[in-house]
Coordinates of C-alpha atoms (C1' of nucleotides) in Angstrom, one line a residue:
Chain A
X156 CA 15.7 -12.3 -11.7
X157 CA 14.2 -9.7 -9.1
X158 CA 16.1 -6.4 -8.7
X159 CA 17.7 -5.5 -5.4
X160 CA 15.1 -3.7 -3.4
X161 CA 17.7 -3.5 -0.5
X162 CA 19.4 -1.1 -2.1
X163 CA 16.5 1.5 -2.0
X164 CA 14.6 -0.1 1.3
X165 CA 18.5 1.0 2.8
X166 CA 18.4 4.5 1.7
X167 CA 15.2 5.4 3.4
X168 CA 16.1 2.6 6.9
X169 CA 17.7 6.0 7.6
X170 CA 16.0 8.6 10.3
X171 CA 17.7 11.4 8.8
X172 CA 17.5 10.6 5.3
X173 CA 14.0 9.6 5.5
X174 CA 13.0 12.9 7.2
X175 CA 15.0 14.7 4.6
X176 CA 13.1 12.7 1.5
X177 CA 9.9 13.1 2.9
X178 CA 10.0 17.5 3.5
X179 CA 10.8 17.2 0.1
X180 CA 7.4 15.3 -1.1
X181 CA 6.1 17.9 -1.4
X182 CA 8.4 19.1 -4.5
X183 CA 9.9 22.3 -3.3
X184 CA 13.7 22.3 -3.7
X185 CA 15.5 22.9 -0.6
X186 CA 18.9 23.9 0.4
X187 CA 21.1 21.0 2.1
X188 CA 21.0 23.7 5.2
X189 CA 17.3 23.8 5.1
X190 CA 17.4 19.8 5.2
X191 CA 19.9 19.3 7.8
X192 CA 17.6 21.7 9.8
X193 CA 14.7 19.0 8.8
X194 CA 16.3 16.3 9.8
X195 CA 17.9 17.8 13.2
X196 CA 21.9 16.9 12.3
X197 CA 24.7 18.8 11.5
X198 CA 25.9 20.4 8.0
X199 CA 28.6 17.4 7.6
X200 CA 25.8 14.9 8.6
X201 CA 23.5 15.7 6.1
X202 CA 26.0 16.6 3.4
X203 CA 26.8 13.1 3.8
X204 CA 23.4 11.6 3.6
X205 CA 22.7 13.7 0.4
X206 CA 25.4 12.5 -1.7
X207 CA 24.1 8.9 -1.3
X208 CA 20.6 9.7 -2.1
X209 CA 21.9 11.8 -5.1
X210 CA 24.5 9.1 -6.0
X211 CA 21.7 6.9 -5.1
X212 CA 19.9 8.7 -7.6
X213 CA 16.8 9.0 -5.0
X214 CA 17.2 12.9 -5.3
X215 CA 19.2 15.6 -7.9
X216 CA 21.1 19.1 -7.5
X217 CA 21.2 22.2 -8.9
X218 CA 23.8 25.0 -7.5
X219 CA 22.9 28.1 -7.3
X220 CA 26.3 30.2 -6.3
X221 CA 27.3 28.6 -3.0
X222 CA 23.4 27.4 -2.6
X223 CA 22.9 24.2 -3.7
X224 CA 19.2 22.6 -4.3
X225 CA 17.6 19.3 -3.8
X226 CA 14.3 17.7 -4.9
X227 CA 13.0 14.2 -5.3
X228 CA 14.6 12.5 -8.7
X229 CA 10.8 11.3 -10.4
X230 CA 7.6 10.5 -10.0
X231 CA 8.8 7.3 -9.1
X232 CA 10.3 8.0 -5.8
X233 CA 7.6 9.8 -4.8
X234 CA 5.3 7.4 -4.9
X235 CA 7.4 5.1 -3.3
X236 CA 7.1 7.2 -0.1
X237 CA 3.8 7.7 -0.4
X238 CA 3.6 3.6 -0.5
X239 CA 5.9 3.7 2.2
X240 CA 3.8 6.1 4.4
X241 CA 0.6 4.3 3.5
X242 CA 1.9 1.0 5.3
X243 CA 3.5 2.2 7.9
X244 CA -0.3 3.9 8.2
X245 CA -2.2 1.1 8.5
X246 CA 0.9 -0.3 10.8
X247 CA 0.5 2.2 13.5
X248 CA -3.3 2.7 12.9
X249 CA -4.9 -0.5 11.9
X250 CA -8.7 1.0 11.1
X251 CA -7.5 4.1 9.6
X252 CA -8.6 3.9 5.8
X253 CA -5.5 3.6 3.2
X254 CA -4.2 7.0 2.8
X255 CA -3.3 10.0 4.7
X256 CA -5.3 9.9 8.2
X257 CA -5.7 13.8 7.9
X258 CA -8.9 14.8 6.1
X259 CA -7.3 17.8 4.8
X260 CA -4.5 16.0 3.1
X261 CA -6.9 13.2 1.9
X262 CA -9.5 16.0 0.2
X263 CA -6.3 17.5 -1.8
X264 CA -2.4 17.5 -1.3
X265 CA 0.6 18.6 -3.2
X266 CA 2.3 14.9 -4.4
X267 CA 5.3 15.8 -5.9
X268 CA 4.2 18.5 -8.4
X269 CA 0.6 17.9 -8.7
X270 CA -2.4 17.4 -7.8
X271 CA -3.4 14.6 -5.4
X272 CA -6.3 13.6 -3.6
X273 CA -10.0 13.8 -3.6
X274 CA -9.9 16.5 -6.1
X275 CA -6.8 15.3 -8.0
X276 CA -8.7 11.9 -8.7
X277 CA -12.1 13.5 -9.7
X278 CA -9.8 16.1 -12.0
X279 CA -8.5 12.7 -13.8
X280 CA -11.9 10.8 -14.1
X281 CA -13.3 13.8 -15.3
X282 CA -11.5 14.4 -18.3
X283 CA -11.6 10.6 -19.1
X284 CA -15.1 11.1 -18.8
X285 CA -15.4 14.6 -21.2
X286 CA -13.0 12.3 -23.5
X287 CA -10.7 14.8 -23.5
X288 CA -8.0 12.5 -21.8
X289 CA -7.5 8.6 -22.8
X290 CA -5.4 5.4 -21.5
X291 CA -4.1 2.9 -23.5
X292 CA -1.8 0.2 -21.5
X293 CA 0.0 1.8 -19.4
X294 CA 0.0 4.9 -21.1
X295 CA -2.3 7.9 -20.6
X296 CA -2.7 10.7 -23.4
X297 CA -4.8 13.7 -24.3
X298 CA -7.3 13.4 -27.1
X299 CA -8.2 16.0 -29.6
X300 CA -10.9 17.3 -27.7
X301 CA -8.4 17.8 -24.5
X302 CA -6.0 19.3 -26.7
X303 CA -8.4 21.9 -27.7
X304 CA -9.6 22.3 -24.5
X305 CA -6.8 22.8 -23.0
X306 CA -5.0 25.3 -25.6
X307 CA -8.0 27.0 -24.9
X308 CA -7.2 27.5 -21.3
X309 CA -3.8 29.0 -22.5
X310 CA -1.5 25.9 -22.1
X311 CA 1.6 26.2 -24.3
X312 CA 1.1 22.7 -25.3
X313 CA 4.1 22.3 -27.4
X314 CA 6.3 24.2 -24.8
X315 CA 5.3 21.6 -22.4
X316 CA 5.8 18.9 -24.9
X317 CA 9.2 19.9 -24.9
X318 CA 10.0 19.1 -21.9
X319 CA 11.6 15.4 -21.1
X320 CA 9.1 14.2 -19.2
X321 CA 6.1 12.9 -20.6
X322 CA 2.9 15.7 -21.0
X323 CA 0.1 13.2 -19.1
X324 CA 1.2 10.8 -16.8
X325 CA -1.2 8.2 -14.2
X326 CA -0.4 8.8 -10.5
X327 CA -1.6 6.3 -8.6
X328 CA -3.0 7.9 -5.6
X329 CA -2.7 6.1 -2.1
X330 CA -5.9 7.7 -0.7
X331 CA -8.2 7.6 -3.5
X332 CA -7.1 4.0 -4.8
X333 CA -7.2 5.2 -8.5
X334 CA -5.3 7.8 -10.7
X335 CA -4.8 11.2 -10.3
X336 CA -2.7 13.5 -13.3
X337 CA 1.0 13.8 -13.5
X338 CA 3.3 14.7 -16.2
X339 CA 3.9 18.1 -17.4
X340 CA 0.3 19.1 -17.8
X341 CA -0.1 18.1 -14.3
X342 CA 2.1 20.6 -13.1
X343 CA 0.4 23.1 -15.1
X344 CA -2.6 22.5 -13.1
X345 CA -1.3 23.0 -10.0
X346 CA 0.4 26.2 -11.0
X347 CA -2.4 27.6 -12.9
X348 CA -4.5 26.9 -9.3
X349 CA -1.9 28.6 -7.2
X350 CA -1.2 31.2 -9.5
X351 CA -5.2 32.0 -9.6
X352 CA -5.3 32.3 -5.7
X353 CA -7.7 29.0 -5.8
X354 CA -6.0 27.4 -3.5
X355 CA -2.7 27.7 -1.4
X356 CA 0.5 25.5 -0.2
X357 CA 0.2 24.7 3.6
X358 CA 3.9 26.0 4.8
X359 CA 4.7 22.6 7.1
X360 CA 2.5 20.1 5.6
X361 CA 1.4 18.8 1.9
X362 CA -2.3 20.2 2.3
X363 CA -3.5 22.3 -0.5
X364 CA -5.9 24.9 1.1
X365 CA -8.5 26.0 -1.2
X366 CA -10.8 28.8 -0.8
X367 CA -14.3 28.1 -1.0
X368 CA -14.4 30.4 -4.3
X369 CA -11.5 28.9 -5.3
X370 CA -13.2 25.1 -4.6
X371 CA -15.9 26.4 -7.3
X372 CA -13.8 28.1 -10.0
X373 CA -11.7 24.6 -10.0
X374 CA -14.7 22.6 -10.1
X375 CA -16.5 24.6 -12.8
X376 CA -13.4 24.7 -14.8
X377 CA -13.2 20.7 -14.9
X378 CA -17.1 19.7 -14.6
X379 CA -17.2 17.4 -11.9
X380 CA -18.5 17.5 -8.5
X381 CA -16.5 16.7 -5.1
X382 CA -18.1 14.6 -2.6
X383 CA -18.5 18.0 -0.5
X384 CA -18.5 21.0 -1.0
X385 CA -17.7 22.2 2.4
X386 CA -14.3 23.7 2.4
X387 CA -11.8 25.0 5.1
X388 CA -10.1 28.2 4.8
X389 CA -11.3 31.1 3.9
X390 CA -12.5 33.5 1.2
Chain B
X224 CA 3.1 14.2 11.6
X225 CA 4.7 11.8 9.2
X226 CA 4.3 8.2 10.4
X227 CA 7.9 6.4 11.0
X228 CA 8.9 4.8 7.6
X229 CA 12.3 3.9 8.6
X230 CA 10.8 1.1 10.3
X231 CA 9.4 -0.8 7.1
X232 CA 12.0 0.2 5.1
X233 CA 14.9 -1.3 7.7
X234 CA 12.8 -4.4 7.3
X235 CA 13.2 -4.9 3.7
X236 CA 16.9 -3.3 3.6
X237 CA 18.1 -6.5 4.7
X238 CA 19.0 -9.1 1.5
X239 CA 17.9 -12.5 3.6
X240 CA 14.6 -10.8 4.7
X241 CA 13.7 -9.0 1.1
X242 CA 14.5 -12.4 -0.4
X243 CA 12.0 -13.9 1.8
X244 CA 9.6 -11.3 1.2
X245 CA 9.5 -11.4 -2.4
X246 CA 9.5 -15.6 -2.2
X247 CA 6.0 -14.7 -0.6
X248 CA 4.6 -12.0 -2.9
X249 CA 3.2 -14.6 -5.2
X250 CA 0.7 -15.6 -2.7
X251 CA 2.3 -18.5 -1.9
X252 CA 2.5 -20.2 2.0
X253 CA 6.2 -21.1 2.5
X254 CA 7.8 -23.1 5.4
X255 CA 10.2 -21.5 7.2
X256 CA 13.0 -24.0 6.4
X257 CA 11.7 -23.3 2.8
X258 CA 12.0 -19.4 2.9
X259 CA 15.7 -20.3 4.7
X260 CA 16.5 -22.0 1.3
X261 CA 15.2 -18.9 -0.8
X262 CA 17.4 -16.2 1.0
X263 CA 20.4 -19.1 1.4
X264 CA 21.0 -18.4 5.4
X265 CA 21.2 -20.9 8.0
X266 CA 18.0 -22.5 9.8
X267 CA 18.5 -20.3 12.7
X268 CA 19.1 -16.8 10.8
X269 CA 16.0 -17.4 8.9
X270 CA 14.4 -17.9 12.4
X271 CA 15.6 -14.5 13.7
X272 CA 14.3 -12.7 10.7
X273 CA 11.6 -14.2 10.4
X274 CA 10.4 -13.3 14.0
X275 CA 11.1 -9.6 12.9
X276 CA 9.0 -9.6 10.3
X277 CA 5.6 -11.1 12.3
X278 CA 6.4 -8.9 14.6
X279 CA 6.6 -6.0 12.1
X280 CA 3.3 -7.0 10.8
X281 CA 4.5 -7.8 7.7
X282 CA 4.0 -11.1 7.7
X283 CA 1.5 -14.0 9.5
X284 CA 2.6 -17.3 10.8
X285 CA 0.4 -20.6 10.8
X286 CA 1.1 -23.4 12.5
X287 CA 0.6 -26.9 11.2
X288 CA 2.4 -29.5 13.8
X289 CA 5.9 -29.0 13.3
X290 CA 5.6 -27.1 10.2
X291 CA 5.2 -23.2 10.3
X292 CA 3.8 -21.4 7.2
X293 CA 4.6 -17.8 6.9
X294 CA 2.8 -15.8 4.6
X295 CA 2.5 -12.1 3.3
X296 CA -0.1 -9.9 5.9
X297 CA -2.1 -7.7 3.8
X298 CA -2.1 -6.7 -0.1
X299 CA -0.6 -3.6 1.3
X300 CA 3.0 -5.4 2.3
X301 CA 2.5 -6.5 -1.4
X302 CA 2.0 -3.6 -3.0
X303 CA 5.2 -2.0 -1.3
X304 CA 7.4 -4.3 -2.3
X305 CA 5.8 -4.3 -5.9
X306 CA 6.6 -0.3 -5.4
X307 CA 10.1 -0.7 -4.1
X308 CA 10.8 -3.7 -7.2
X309 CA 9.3 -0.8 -9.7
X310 CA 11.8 2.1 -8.7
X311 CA 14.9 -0.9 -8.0
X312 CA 13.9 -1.7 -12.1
X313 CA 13.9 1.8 -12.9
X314 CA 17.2 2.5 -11.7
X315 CA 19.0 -0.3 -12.9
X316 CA 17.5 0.2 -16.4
X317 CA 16.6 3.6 -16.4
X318 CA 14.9 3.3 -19.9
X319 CA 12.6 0.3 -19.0
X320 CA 8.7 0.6 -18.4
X321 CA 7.6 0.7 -15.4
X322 CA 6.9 -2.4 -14.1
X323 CA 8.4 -5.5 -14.2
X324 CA 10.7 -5.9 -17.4
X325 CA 9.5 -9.6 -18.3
X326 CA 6.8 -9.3 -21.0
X327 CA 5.5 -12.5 -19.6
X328 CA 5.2 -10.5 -16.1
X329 CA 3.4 -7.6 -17.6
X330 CA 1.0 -9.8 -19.4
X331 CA -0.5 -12.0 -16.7
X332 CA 1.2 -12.7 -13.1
X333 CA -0.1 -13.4 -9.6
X334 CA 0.0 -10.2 -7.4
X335 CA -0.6 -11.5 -3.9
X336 CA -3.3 -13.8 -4.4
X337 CA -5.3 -12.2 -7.2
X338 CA -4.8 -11.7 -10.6
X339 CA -2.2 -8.7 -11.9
X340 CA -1.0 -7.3 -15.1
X341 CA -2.7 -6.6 -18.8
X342 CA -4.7 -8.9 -18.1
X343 CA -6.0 -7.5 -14.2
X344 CA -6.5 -4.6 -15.4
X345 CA -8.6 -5.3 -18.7
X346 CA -10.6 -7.3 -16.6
X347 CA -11.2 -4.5 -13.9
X348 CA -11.9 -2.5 -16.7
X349 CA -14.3 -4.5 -18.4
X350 CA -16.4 -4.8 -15.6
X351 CA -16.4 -1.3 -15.2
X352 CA -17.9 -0.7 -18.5
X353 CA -20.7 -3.0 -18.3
X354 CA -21.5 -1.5 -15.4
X355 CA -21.4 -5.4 -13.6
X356 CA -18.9 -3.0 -10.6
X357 CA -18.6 0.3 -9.3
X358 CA -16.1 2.7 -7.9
X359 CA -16.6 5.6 -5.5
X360 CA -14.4 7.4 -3.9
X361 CA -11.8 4.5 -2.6
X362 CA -14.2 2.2 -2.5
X363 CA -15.2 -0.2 -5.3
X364 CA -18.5 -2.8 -5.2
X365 CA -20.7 -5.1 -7.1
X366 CA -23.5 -3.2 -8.6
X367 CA -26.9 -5.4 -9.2
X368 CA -26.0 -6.4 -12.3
X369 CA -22.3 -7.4 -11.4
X370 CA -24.3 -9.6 -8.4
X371 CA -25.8 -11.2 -10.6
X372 CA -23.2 -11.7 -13.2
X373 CA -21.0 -13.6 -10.8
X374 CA -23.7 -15.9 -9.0
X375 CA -24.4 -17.0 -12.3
X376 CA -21.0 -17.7 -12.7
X377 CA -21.4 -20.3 -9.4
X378 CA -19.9 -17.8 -7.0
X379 CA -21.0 -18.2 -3.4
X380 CA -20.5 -14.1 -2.8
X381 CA -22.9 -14.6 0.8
X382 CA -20.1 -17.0 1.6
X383 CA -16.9 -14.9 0.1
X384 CA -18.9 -11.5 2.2
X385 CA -18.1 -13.6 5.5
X386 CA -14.8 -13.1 5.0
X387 CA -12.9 -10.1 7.1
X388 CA -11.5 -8.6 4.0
X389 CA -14.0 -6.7 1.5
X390 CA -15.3 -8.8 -1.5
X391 CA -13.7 -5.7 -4.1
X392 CA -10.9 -3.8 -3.9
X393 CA -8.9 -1.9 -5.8
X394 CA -5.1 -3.0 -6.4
X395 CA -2.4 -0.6 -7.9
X396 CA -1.1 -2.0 -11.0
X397 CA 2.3 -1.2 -11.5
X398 CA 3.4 -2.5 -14.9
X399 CA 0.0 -0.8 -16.3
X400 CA -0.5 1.9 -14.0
X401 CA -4.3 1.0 -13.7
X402 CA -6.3 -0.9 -11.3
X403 CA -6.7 -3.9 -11.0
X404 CA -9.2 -6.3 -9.3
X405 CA -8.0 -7.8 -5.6
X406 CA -10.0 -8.8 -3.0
X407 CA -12.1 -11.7 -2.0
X408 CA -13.4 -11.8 -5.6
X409 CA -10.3 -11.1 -7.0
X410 CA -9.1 -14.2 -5.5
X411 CA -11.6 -16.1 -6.5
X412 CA -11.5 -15.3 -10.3
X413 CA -7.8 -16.5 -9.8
X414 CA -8.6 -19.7 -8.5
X415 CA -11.2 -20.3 -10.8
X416 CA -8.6 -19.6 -13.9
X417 CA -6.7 -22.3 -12.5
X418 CA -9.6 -24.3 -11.7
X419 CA -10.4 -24.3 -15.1
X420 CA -6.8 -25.1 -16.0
X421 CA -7.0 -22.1 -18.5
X422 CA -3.8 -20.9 -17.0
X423 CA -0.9 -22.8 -14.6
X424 CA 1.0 -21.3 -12.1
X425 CA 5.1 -20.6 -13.2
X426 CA 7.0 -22.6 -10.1
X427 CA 9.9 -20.2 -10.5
X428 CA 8.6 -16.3 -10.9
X429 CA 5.2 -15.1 -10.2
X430 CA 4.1 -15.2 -14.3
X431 CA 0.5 -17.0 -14.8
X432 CA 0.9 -18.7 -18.2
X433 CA -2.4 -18.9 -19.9
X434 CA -3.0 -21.4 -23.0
X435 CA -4.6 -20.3 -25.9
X436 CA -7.6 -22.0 -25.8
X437 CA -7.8 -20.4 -21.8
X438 CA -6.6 -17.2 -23.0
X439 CA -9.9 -17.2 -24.7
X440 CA -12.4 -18.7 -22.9
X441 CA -11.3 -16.2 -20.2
X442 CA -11.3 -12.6 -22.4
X443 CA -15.0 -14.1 -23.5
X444 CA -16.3 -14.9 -20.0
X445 CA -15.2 -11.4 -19.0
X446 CA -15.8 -10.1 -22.4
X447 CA -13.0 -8.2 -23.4
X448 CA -10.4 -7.9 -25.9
X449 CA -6.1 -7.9 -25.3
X450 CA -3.5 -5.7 -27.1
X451 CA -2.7 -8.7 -28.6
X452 CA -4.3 -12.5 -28.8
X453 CA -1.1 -14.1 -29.3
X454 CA 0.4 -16.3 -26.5
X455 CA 2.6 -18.4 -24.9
X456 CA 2.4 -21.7 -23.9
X457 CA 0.4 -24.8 -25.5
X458 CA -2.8 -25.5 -25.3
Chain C
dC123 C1' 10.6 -45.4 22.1
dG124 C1' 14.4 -43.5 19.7
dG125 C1' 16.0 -41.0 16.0
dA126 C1' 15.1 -37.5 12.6
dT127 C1' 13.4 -33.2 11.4
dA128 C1' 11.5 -28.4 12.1
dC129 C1' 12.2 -24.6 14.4
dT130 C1' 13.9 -21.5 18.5
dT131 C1' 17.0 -19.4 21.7
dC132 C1' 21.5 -17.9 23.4
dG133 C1' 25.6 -15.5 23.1
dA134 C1' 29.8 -14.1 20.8
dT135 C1' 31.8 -12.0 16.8
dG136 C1' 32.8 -8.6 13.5
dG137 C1' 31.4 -5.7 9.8
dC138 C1' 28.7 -1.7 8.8
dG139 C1' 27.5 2.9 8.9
dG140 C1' 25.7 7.1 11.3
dT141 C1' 27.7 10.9 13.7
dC142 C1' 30.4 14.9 14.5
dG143 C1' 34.9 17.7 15.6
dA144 C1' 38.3 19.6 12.9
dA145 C1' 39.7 21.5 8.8
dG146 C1' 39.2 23.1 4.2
dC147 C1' 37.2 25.2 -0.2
dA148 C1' 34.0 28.3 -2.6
dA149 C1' 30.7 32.0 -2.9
dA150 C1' 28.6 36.1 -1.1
dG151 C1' 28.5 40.3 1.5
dT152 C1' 30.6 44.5 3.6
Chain D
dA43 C1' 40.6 42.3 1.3
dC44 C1' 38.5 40.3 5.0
dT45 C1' 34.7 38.1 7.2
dT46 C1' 30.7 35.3 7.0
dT47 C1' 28.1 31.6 5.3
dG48 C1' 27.2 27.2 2.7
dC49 C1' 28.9 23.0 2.0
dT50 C1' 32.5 19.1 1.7
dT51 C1' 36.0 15.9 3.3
dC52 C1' 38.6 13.3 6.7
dG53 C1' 39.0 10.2 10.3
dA54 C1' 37.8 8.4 14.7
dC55 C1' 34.3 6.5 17.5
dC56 C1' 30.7 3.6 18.9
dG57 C1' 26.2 1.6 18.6
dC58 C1' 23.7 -1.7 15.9
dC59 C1' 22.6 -5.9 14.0
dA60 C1' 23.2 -10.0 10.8
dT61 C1' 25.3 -14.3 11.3
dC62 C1' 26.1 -18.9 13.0
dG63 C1' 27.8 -22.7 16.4
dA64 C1' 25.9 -24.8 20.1
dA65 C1' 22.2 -26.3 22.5
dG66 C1' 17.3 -27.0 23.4
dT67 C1' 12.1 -27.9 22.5
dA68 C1' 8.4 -29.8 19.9
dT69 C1' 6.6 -32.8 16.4
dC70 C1' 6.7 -36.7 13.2
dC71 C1' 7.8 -41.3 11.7
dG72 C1' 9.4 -46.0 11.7

DNA sequence: CGGATACTTCGATGGCGGTCGAAGCAAAGT
DNA sequence: ACTTTGCTTCGACCGCCATCGAAGTATCCG
């Protein structure tokens, strides 16, 4: 028997909520003042809408003293609005290709807490390529090779293993049509290329702006080549 | 800006129209008094719905004298709802696979009009790795050798080109988390499995039961090997 | 041609749920 | 200790929309 899709379809029908779900694609954690803001209602408004998408288990909180935080439950509901997005894309804009309309968002983007995109995609296919990175089924896992390769960029790998989540995950990416990395490791990669000035966060949008340097290091550093090399932004 | 997903979302937060819905996503053309029967709502309701959803452009409407057949628009509208019955399954059974939860399901069913599952994907695989198709960027197409592969098979492709929608394309795979073939050709190689009566059509859910004997003849056309050979059904 | 069937349109009904003013609780700051 | 700020709860209001009886149009069949 099919689940009840209503359920989830009803929790994003919403203006507010959807506007609320969607600033927080991006995976930062925001404040349920910060999404009221977002989403143009009042405090008691959005307090509402955010216990049913936490009860809803759509989103989760932390509290921080009298702050308290949101961000997108999984993966999962991510990529649901992404899906979402895509359709209601091609809706408004029949001849725009699947995916973002916005180059800069198509060429790389922030997807939850990774890497998406052009880049993210060529990232994945790479390392499937160096055999450093292998599916089975539906499962996607780092060989020997990868494991080495990437101790040797300084990963913790068995801190990351820790973690709950699984260390490589596929992310099917909406603009690309093929997989991009998530999972723990994913994360590290997007940290790593903020945290090396390679690239940074656009403040109102998903873009990830890399620097042309930056463009290099990170395409050096994986072995492959992007489409273009052209970049925007600066050195 | 974000497009407007409240929009496609308020169409499938409704239980009579996501009933509907997912009576279509196996490909199938359904009457209208047919697809009032599947969400168990009077003649007229169905009628009101129904409207909504051509107009929402997520479905298409034939006529045939008195008859109307509705049908799903794009492989987009069936990829959403695939998303939205992943994350539904997640959170009713937060410790299932993604995907659907029916082993049968995950091993061979109909997405759309093409074929999905372990079995999509091996075969989308497989023709990857002899090089008979080709993927770059979001695109995907027949090399020379894959050209030839499947006129020799009796494929028409001049004829199949003709058609508005491309002759390859990639489809998301949800309980595998790979790609898998859609498309003109990926309709085709459906069509021809059932042609061949190496699989049949389940009347209740969207499986595709293969016999053994088809099971075969179909992982040797395509030349590829499943996680496992065993299977149901007779020959 | 008349009756049956497929589907549509109209309009009324009533349940649902987003919204916010008012009030309250908890944490932080002075 | 008091004030400010972040967030929650309560309850009333009102707009939205699914639903179906009734009636109508179009097509099919005997």
């Amino acid at each position: 028997m099919s689940p009840d899709i209503t359920f989830v379809a009803a929790l994003m029908a919403d203006q507010a909520r959807s506007r609320m779900l969607l600033a927080l694609l991006s995976g930062k954690a925001l404040t349920a003042t910060e999404l009221a803001l977002e989403a143009d209602i009042t405090a008691q408004t959005a307090s509402s809408h955010l216990s049913k998408l936490v009860e809803g288990q759509l989103l989760v909180v932390r509290k921080q003293g009298r702050h308290k935080y949101f961000q997108l439950q999984s993966l999962e509901v991510a990529q649901l609005l992404e899906s979402l997005l895509n359709l209601s894309s091609v809706l408004t804009h029949p001849k725009a290709r699947t995916g973002p309309a916005d180059p800069l968002l198509r060429k790389s983007r922030v997807c939850y807490d990774h890497l998406a995109g052009e880049l993210g995609v060529g990232l994945y296919h790479s390392l499937l390529e160096q055999q450093l990175l292998a599916e089975h089924s539906d499962q996607v896992m780092l060989t020997k090779l990868g494991v080495d390769f990437f101790t040797a960029l300084g990963v913790n790998l068995a801190e990351l293993e820790k973690q709950k989540r699984p260390l490589c995950k596929a992310c099917l990416d909406w603009s690309e049509r093929r997989t991009h990395l998530a999972g723990a490791l994913g994360q590290w990669v997007l940290q790593d290329i903020l945290n090396k000035g390679w690239a940074v966060r656009d403040n109102d949008s998903r873009v990830l702006h890399f620097h042309l340097k930056g463009m290099a290091s990170f395409c050096k550093r994986y072995r492959f080549r992007t489409s273009s090399e052209a970049l925007t932004g600066s050195d």
